[in-house]
XYZ file of C-alpha atoms in Angstrom:
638
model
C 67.832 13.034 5.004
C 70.362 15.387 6.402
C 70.804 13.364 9.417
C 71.086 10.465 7.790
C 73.936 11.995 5.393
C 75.831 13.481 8.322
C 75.569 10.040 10.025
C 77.563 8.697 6.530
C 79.873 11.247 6.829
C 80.588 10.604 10.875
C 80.552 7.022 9.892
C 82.897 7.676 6.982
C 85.209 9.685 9.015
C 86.126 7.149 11.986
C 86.260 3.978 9.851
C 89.005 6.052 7.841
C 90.552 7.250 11.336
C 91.002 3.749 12.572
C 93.116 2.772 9.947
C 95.973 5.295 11.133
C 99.152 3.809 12.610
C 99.070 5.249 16.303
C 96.132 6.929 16.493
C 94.189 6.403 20.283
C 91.448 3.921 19.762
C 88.717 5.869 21.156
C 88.785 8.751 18.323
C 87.073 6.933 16.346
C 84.483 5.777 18.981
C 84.124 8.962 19.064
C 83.153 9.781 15.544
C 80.617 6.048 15.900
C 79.244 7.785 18.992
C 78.045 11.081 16.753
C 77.054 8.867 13.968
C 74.900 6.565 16.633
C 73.494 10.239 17.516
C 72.300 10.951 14.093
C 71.064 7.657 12.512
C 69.534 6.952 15.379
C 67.625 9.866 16.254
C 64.633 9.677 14.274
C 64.348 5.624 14.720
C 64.612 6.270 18.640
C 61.566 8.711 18.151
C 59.699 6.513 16.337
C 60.704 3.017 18.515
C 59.124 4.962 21.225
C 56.225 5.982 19.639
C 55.614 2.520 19.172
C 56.372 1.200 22.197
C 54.265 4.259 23.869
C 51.044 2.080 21.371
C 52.011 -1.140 22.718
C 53.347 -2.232 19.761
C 57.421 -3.622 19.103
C 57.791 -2.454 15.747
C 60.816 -2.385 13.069
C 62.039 0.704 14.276
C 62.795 -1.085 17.678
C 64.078 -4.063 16.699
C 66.922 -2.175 14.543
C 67.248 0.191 17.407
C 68.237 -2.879 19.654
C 70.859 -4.580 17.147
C 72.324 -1.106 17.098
C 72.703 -0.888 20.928
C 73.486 -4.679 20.886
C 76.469 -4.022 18.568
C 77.507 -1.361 20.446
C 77.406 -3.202 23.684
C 79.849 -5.402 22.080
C 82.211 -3.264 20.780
C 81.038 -3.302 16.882
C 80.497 0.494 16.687
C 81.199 0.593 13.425
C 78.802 -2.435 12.605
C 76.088 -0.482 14.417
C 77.098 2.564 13.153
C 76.320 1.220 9.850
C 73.224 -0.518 10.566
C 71.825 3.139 11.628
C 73.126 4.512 8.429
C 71.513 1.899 5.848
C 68.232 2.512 8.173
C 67.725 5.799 8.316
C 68.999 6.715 5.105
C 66.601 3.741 3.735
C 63.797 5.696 5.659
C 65.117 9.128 4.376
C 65.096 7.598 0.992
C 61.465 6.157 1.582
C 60.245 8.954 2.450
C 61.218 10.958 -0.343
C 59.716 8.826 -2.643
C 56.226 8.549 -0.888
C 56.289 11.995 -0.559
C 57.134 12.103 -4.359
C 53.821 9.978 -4.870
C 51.636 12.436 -2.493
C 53.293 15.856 -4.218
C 51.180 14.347 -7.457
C 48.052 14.596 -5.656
C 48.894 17.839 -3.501
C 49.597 19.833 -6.791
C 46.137 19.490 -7.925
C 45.029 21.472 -5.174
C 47.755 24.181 -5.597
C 45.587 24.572 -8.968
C 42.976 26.296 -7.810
C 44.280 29.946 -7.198
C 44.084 31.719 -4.052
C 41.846 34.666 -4.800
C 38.943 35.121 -7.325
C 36.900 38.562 -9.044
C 33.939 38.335 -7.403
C 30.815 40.354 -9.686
C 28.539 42.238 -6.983
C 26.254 45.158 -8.199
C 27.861 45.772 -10.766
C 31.412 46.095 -9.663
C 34.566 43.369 -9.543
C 36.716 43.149 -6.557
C 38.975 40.575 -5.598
C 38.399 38.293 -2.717
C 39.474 34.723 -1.319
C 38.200 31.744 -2.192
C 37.277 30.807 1.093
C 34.987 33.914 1.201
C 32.757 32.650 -1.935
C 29.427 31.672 -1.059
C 26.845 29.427 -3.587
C 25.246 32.055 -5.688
C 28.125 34.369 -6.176
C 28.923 35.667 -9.821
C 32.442 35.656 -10.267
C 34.639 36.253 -13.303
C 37.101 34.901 -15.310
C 39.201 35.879 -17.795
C 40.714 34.606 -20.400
C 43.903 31.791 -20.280
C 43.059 31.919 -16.264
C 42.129 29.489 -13.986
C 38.446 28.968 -12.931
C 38.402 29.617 -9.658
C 35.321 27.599 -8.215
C 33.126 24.786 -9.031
C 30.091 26.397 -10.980
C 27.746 27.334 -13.742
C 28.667 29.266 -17.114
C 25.670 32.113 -17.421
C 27.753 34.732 -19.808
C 29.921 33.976 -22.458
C 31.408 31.115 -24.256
C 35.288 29.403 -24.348
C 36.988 26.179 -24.699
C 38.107 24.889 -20.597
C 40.752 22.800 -20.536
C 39.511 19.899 -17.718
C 42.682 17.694 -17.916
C 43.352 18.416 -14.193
C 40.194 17.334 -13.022
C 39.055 14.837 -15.989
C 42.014 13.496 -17.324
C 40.881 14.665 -20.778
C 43.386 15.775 -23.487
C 41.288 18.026 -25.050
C 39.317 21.239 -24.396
C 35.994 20.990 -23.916
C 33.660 23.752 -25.259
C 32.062 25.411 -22.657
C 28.701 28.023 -23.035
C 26.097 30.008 -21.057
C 23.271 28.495 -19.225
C 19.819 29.936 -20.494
C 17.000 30.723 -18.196
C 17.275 30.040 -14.135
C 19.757 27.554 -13.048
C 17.654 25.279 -11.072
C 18.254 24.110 -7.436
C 19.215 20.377 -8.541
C 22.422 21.863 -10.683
C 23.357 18.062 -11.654
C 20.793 17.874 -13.555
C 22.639 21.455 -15.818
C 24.179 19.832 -19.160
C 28.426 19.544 -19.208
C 28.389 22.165 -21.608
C 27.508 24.520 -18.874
C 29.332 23.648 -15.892
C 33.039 24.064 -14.794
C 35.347 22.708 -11.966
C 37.817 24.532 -9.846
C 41.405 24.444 -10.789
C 40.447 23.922 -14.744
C 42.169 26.398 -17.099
C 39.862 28.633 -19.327
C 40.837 29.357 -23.186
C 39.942 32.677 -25.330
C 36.906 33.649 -23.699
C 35.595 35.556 -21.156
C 33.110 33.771 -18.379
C 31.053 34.724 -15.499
C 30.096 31.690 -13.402
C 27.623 31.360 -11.032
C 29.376 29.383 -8.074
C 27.601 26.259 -7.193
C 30.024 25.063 -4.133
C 32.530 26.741 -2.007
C 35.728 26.151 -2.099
C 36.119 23.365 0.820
C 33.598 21.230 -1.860
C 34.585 21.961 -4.878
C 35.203 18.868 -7.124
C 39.002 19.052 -6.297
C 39.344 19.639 -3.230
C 37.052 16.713 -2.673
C 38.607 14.373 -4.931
C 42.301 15.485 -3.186
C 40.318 14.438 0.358
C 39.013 11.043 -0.789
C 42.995 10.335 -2.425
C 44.001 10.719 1.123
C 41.475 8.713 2.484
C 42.196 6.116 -0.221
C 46.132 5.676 0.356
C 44.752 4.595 3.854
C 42.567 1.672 2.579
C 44.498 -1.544 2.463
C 44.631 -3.927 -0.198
C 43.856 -7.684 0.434
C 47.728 -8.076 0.018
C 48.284 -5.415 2.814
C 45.778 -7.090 5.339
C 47.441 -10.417 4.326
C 51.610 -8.686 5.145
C 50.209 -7.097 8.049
C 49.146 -10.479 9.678
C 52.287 -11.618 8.889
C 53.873 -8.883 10.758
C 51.587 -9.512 13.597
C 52.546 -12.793 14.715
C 55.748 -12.493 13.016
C 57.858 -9.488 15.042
C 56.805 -11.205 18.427
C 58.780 -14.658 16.791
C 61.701 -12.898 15.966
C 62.230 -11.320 19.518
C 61.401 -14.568 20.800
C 63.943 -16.140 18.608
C 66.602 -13.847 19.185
C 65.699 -14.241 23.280
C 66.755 -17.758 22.939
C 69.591 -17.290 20.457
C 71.063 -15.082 23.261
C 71.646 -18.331 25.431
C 72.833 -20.579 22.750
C 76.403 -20.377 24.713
C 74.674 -22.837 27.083
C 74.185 -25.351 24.872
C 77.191 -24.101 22.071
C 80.778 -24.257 22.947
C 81.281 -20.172 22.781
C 81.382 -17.393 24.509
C 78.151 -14.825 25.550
C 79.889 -12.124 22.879
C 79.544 -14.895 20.197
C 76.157 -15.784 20.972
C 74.933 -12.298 21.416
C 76.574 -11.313 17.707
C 74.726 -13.883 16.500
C 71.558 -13.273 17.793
C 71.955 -9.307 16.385
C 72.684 -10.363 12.909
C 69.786 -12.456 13.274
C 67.664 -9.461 14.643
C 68.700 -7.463 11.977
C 68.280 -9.919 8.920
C 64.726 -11.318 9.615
C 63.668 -7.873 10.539
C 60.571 -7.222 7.766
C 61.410 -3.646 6.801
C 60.494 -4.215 2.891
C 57.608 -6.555 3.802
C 55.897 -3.141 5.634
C 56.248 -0.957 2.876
C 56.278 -3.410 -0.001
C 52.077 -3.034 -0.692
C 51.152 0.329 0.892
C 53.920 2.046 -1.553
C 52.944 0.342 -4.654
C 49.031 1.330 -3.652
C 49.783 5.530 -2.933
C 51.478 5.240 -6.370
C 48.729 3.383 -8.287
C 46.270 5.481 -6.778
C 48.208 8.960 -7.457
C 48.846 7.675 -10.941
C 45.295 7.205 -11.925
C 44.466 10.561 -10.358
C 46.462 11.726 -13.275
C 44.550 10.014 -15.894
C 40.982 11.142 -14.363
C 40.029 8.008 -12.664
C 39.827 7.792 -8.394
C 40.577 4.600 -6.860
C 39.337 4.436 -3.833
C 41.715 2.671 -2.105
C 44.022 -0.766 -2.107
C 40.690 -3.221 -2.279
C 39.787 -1.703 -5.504
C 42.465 -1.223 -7.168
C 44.047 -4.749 -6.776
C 40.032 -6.222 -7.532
C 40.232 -4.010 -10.934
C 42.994 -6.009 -12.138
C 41.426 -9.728 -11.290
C 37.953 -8.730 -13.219
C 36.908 -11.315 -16.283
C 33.887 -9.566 -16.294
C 32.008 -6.451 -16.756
C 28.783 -5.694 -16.690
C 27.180 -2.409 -18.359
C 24.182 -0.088 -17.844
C 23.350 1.255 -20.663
C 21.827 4.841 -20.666
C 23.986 6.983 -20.660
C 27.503 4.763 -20.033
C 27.385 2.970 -23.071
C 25.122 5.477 -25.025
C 25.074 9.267 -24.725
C 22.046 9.030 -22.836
C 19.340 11.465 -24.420
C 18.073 10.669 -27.945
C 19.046 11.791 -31.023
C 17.744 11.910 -34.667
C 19.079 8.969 -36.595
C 16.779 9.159 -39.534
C 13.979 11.210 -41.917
C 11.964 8.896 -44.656
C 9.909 11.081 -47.046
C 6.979 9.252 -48.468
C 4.320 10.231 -51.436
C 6.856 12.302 -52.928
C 7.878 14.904 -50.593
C 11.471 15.860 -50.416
C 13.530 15.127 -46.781
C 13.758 18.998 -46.700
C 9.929 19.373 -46.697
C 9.827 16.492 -44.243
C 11.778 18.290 -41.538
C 10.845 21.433 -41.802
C 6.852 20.326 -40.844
C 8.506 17.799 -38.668
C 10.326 20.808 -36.928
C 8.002 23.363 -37.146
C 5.724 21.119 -34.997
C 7.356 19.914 -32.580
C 9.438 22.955 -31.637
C 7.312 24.157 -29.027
C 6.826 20.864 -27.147
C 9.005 20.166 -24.161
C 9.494 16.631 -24.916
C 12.683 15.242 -25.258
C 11.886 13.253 -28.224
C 10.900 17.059 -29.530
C 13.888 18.492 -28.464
C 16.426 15.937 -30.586
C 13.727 16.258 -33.435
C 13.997 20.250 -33.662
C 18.297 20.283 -32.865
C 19.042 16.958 -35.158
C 16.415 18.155 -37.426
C 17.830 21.957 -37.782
C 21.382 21.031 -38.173
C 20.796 18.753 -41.091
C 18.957 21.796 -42.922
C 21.621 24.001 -41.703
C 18.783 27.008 -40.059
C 16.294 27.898 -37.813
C 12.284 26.632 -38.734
C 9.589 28.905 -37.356
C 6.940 27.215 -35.225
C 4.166 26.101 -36.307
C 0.270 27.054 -35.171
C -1.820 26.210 -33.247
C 0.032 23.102 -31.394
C -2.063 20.241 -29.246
C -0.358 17.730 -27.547
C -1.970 14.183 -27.502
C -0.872 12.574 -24.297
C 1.280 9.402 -24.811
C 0.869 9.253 -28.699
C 2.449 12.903 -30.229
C 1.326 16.169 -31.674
C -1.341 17.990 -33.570
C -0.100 21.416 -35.062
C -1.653 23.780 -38.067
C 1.466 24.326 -40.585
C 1.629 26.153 -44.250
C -2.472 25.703 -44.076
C -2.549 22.453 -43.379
C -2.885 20.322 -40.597
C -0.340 17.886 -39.575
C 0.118 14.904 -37.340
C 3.133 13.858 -35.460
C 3.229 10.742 -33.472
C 3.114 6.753 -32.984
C 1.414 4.230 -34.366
C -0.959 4.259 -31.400
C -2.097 8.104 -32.334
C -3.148 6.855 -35.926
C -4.939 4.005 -35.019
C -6.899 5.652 -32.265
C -7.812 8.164 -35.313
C -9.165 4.978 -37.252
C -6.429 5.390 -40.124
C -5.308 2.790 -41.664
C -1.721 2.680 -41.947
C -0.536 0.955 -45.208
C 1.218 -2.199 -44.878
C 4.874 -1.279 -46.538
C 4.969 1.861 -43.889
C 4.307 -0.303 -41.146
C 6.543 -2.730 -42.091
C 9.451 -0.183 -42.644
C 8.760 1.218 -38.945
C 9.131 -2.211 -37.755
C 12.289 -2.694 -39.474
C 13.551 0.400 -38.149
C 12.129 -0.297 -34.950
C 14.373 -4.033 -34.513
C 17.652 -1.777 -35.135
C 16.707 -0.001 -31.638
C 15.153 2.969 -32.889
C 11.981 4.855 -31.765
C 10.416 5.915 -34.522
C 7.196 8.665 -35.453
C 4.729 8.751 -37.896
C 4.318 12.122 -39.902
C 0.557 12.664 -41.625
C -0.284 15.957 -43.202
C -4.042 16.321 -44.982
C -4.617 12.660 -43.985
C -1.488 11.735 -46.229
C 1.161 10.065 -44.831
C 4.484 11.985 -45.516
C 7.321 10.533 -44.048
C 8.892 8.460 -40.824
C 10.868 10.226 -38.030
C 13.275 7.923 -35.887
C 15.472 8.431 -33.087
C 17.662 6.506 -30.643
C 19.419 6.825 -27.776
C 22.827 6.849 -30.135
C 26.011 4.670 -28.736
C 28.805 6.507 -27.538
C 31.284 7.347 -30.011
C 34.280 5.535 -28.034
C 32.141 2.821 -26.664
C 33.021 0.616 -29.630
C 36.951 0.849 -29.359
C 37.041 1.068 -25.364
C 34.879 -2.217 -25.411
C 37.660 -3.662 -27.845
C 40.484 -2.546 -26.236
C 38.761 -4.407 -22.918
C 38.894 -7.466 -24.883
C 41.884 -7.185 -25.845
C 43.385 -7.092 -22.556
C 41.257 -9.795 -20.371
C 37.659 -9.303 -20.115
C 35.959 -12.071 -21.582
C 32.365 -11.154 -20.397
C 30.913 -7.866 -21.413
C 27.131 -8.246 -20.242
C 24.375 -4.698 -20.826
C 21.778 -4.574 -18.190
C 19.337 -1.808 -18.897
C 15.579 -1.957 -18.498
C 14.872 -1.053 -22.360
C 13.302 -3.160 -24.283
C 15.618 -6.527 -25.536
C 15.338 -5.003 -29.026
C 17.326 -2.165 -28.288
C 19.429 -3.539 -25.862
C 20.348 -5.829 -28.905
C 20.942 -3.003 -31.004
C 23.407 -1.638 -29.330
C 25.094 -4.647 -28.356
C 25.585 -4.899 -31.588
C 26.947 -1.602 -32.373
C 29.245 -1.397 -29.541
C 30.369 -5.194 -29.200
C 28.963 -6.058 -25.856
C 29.063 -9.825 -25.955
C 25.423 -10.624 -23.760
C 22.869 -7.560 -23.651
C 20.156 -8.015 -20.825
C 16.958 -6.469 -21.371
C 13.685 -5.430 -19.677
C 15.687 -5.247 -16.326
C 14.199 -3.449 -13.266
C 16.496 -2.068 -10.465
C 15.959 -5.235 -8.046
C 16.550 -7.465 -11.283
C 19.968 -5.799 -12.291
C 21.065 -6.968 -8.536
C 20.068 -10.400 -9.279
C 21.828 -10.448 -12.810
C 25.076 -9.475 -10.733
C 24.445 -12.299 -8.031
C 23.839 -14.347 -10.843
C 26.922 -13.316 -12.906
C 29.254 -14.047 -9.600
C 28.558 -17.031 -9.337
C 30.116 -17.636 -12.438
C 32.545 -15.257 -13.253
C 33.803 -14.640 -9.564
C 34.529 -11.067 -9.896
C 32.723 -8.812 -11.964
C 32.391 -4.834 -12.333
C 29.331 -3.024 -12.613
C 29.802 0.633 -14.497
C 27.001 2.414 -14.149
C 25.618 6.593 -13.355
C 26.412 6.070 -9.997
C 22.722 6.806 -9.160
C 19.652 4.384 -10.370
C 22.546 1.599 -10.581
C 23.672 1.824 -6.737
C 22.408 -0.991 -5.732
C 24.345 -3.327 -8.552
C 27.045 -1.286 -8.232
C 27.303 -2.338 -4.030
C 26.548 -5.729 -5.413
C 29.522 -6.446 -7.417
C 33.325 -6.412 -7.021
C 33.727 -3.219 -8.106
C 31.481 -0.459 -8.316
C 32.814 2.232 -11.499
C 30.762 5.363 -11.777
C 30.852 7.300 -15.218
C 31.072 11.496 -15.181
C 31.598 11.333 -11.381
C 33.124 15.151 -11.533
C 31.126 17.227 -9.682
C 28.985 14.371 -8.397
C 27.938 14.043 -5.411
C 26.304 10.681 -5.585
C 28.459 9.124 -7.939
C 31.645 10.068 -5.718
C 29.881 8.882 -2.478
C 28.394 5.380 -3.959
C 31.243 3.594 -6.577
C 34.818 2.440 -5.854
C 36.167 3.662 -8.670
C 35.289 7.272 -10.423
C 35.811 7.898 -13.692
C 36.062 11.495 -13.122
C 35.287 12.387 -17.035
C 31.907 11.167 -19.006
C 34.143 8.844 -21.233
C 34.672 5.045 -21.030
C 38.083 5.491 -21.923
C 39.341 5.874 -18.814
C 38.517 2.000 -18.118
C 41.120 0.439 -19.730
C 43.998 2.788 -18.378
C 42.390 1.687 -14.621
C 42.407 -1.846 -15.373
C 45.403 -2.026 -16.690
C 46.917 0.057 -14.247
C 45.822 -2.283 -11.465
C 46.991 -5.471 -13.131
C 50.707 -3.567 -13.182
C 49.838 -2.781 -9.292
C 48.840 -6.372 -9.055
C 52.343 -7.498 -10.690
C 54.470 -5.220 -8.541
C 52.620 -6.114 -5.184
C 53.501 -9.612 -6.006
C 57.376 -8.925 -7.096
C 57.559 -6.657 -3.978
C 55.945 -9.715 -1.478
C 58.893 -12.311 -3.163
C 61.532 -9.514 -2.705
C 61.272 -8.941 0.988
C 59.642 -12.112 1.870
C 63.198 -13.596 -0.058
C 65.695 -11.276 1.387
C 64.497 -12.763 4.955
C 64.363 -15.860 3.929
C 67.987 -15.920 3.225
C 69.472 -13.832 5.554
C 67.923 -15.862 8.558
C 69.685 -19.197 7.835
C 72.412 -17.221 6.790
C 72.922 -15.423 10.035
C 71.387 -18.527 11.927
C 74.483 -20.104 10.857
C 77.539 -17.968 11.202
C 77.829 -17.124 7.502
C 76.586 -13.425 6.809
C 77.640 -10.936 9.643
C 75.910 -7.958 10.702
C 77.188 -6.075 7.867
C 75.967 -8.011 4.993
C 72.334 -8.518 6.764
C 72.516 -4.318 7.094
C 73.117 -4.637 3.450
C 71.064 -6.956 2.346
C 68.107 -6.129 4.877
C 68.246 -2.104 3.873
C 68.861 -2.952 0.038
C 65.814 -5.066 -0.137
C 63.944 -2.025 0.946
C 64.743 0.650 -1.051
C 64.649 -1.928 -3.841
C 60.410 -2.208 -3.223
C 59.966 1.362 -2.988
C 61.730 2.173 -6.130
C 59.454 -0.930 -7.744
C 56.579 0.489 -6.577
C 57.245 4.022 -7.574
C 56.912 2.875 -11.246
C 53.590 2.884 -11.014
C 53.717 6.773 -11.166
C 55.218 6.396 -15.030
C 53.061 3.764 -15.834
C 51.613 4.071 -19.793
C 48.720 1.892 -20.905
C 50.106 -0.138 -23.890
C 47.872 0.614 -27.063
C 45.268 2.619 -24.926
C 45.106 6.002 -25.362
C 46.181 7.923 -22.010
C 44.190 11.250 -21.764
């Protein structure tokens, strides 16, 4: 940039010079000469560079008009031509650089130093020093200093760097030993580098140094993704391919048009400049990869990595999506949805056996029994005696003197009870809304029907909508529970087919299948058991991908938080990349088509092709840049 002002300035100065009565002609040259110096310093660097690859790029072709114009006596013409360049470069840039600094400041998040806990004692120590299995601590309104888990204390963490969520999430200590496989710890327990802890005070036991944190690795893979080009980008840099070697093979030829034209070699050489200079494809180079590194640094922001220009253009051409549905269109672990008394026991009297029975089983049924089941009553039931667990049909347990039965319809009938015909027929009814549902006998009297469900997500509903309401026509579940449930939700949530009984090889044929009609379809999944639909389709999306491994490695888009949310800020983002790929393709693909004839024939000089060549670029990198501002219309941003 500063060479390219003090170019203006030396350009400035000798065009004003020349106007002065008297003054010796070559004062001015003078001040062209300096300016030739400093526009054309970094563009001789780079033309060589090129040349140095084997390749006759932009920077070389303006580099020669400049010399040409020179060589003619139309310093000031190439003077100017150097100006518009480099301070179009200068100005480009800036604004990539503008684009990267949004990625870059995420890892300036992470502090450099953290209060390590050894025997005892705190000291403070680089990040670069922590090792997995470390205690360190952190206090409150301070930044968490390594990817890890919570095992003392409990605070709100504000994730917004990492997830894109607008709201703190509530964060508490891990009970018992953290095991090996520390995916499989519960979000309430872990935390991410470069997050911001609230009120509390937490120790954390670090999980990955600070070269693998979630951040830092989601920074890396941003890098690596600005490199990935778009369909568009392949397409423009064909173009450029075959078209750079035409336009030095035009302007060869246009340099002996005095042979044929009635004009001197200083005419035909002019002409052949202005030619160089107008179909030069400056704004066709940058037009796609400036509108990608902003898309892709945008949706950084709002929690979601996009891998690259492939998947973020593909986002914006889906009609279709299609949806596992454990845990990315429900919450993924059951909970209690419902507590029948029968034979005139009270719902209190129905839990509390209910709870007391199962709450030393390690099933997960159990577990959402004993929490959904203790939060309704609002306290704590002691266990009950004397517990037996009957494989693969429920529980036999001693409770208040009496012995009680928790279970399916299986355990009763292998018991030889009959089960009377208005209870079964409410378990079936309750069974066709998606829920799982357990019998509850106590002194070989039936008291009451448990049921649970793997619960929808509580934004599921409106994300799905909002989907709708932007494009996707086709919202398909593929899940290998039963069609019942898979129903069930569908209708709770709004999915428009659901797909049932599915195994993994059969969810990669329902995407072949679904491509054949709908062209280009999504698959959102874990990133784990749906890999192989998710490599299938158009787009692979993984849910909860912070501090994933798998799900980072295995989709092409992330959504870094566990919300569906995020989806219709990414799609929509990419259909406004999509629009301003296209607008920036007709911009510089139009500028050259104009300024060729135009040039070709006589019409536009050198200094309106500088103008309009130069103009046309700084014109797509300022479209492209408003990507970076871009604000989902009537989807809420987190």
């Amino acid at each position: 940039m500063a060479f390219a002002i003090t170019c203006g300035v030396l350009l400035l100065a000798g065009f004003g010079l020349s106007f002065i009565p008297g003054i010796n002609h070559y004062i001015p040259v003078v001040f062209y000469i300096g300016a030739y110096f400093f526009g054309g310093y970094f563009t001789t660097l780079q033309a060589v560079a090129g040349i140095r690859k084997g390749h006759f790029e932009i920077d070389f072709l303006m580099l020669v008009a400049a010399i040409g114009a020179a060589a003619l006596g139309n310093w000031a013409e190439g003077a100017l031509l150097l100006f518009l360049f480099s301070m179009g470069h200068a100005l480009e840039h800036y604004a990539m650089a503008k684009a990267k600094r949004s990625i870059e400041a995420l890892a300036k998040l992470v502090p450099k130093t953290a209060l390590l806990k050894k025997d005892g004692t705190l000291r403070e120590v680089a990040i670069e020093l922590l090792q997995a299995g470390d205690t360190i601590v952190v206090k409150p309104n301070s930044t968490i200093t390594a990817d890890g888990i919570v095992v003392y204390g409990n605070s709100s963490v504000d994730q917004a760097p990492i997830t894109g969520e607008s709201v703190p999430v509530d964060k508490s200590a891990f009970a018992g030993e953290v095991p090996s496989n520390t995916d499989k710890v519960d979000e309430q327990h872990r935390v991410f580098a470069g997050t911001v802890n609230g009120n509390g005070n937490l120790e954390i036991l670090v999980t990955r140094i600070a070269a693998d944190s979630t951040i830092a690795r989601l920074v890396k893979m941003v890098n690596e993704a600005q490199a990935q080009k778009s369909p568009t980008q392949h397409f423009t840099d064909k173009i450029e391919k075959y078209y750079v070697p035409a336009v030095l093979v035009l302007v060869a030829l246009l340099l002996f048009a005095f042979l044929i034209i009635d004009e001197p070699f200083s005419a035909s050489f002019y002409r052949a400049m202005a030619v160089l200079v107008g179909a030069s494809p400056c704004a066709l180079a940058i037009s796609t990869p400036s509108a990608v590194l902003s898309g892709v640094a945008r949706a950084a922001r709002g929690g979601v990595l996009i891998k690259g220009g492939r998947p973020l253009e593909d986002l914006g051409s889906l009609t279709a999506i299609a949806f596992d549905k454990t845990g990315t269109l429900t919450e993924g672990k059951p909970k209690l949805t419902g507590a029948y008394p029968l034979n005139n026991i009270s719902e209190k009297q129905l839990l509390e056996t209910v709870i007391a029975v199962e709450k030393l089983s390690d099933h997960p049924l159990a577990a959402a029994i004993v929490k959904g089941g203790e939060a309704r009553l609002g306290k704590e039931v002691p266990a009950a005696s004397q517990v037996e667990a009957i494989q693969g049909r429920g529980v036999r347990a001693i409770w208040n003197g009496s012995t009680v039965y928790v279970g399916n319809k299986e355990l009763f009938t292998g018991k030889k009870d009959v089960i009377p015909e208005d209870i079964v027929a409410k378990v079936e009814a309750l069974e066709n809304q998606g829920n799982t549902t357990m019998l509850v006998q106590q002194d070989d009297v039936f008291t009451g029907i448990i049921s649970l469900m793997d619960v929808a997500r509580a934004d599921a509903k409106n994300t799905l909508a909002a989907l709708k309401k932007i494009g996707i026509r086709k919202m398909i579940m593929l899940t290998g529970d039963n069609q019942k449930v898979a129903e069930a939700i569908a209708r709770e949530t709004g999915i428009t087919e659901a797909w049932g009984n599915l195994l993994p090889e059969q969810k990669v044929a329902a995407i072949d299948q679904l491509r054949a009609t709908e062209k280009k379809i999504a698959m959102v999944g874990d990133g784990v058991n749906d890999a192989p639909a998710m490599a299938k389709s158009t787009v692979g999306i993984a849910m909860g991908a912070a501090g994933s491994d798998v799900a980072l490695e295995t989709a092409d888009v992330a959504l870094m938080a566990d919300k569906l949310s995020s989806l219709p800020l990414a799609i929509g983002l990419s259909r406004k990349a999509r629009q301003i790929i296209k607008q920036n393709v007709l911009i510089s693909l139009g500028m050259v088509a104009l300024l060729i004839p135009l040039t070709l024939l006589g019409i536009a000089k050198m200094g309106p092709a500088v103008i309009g060549h130069e103009g046309s670029t700084i014109v797509v990198v300022f479209n492209a840049l408003r990507l970076l501002v871009y604000k989902p219309k009537g989807v809420k941003d987190h």
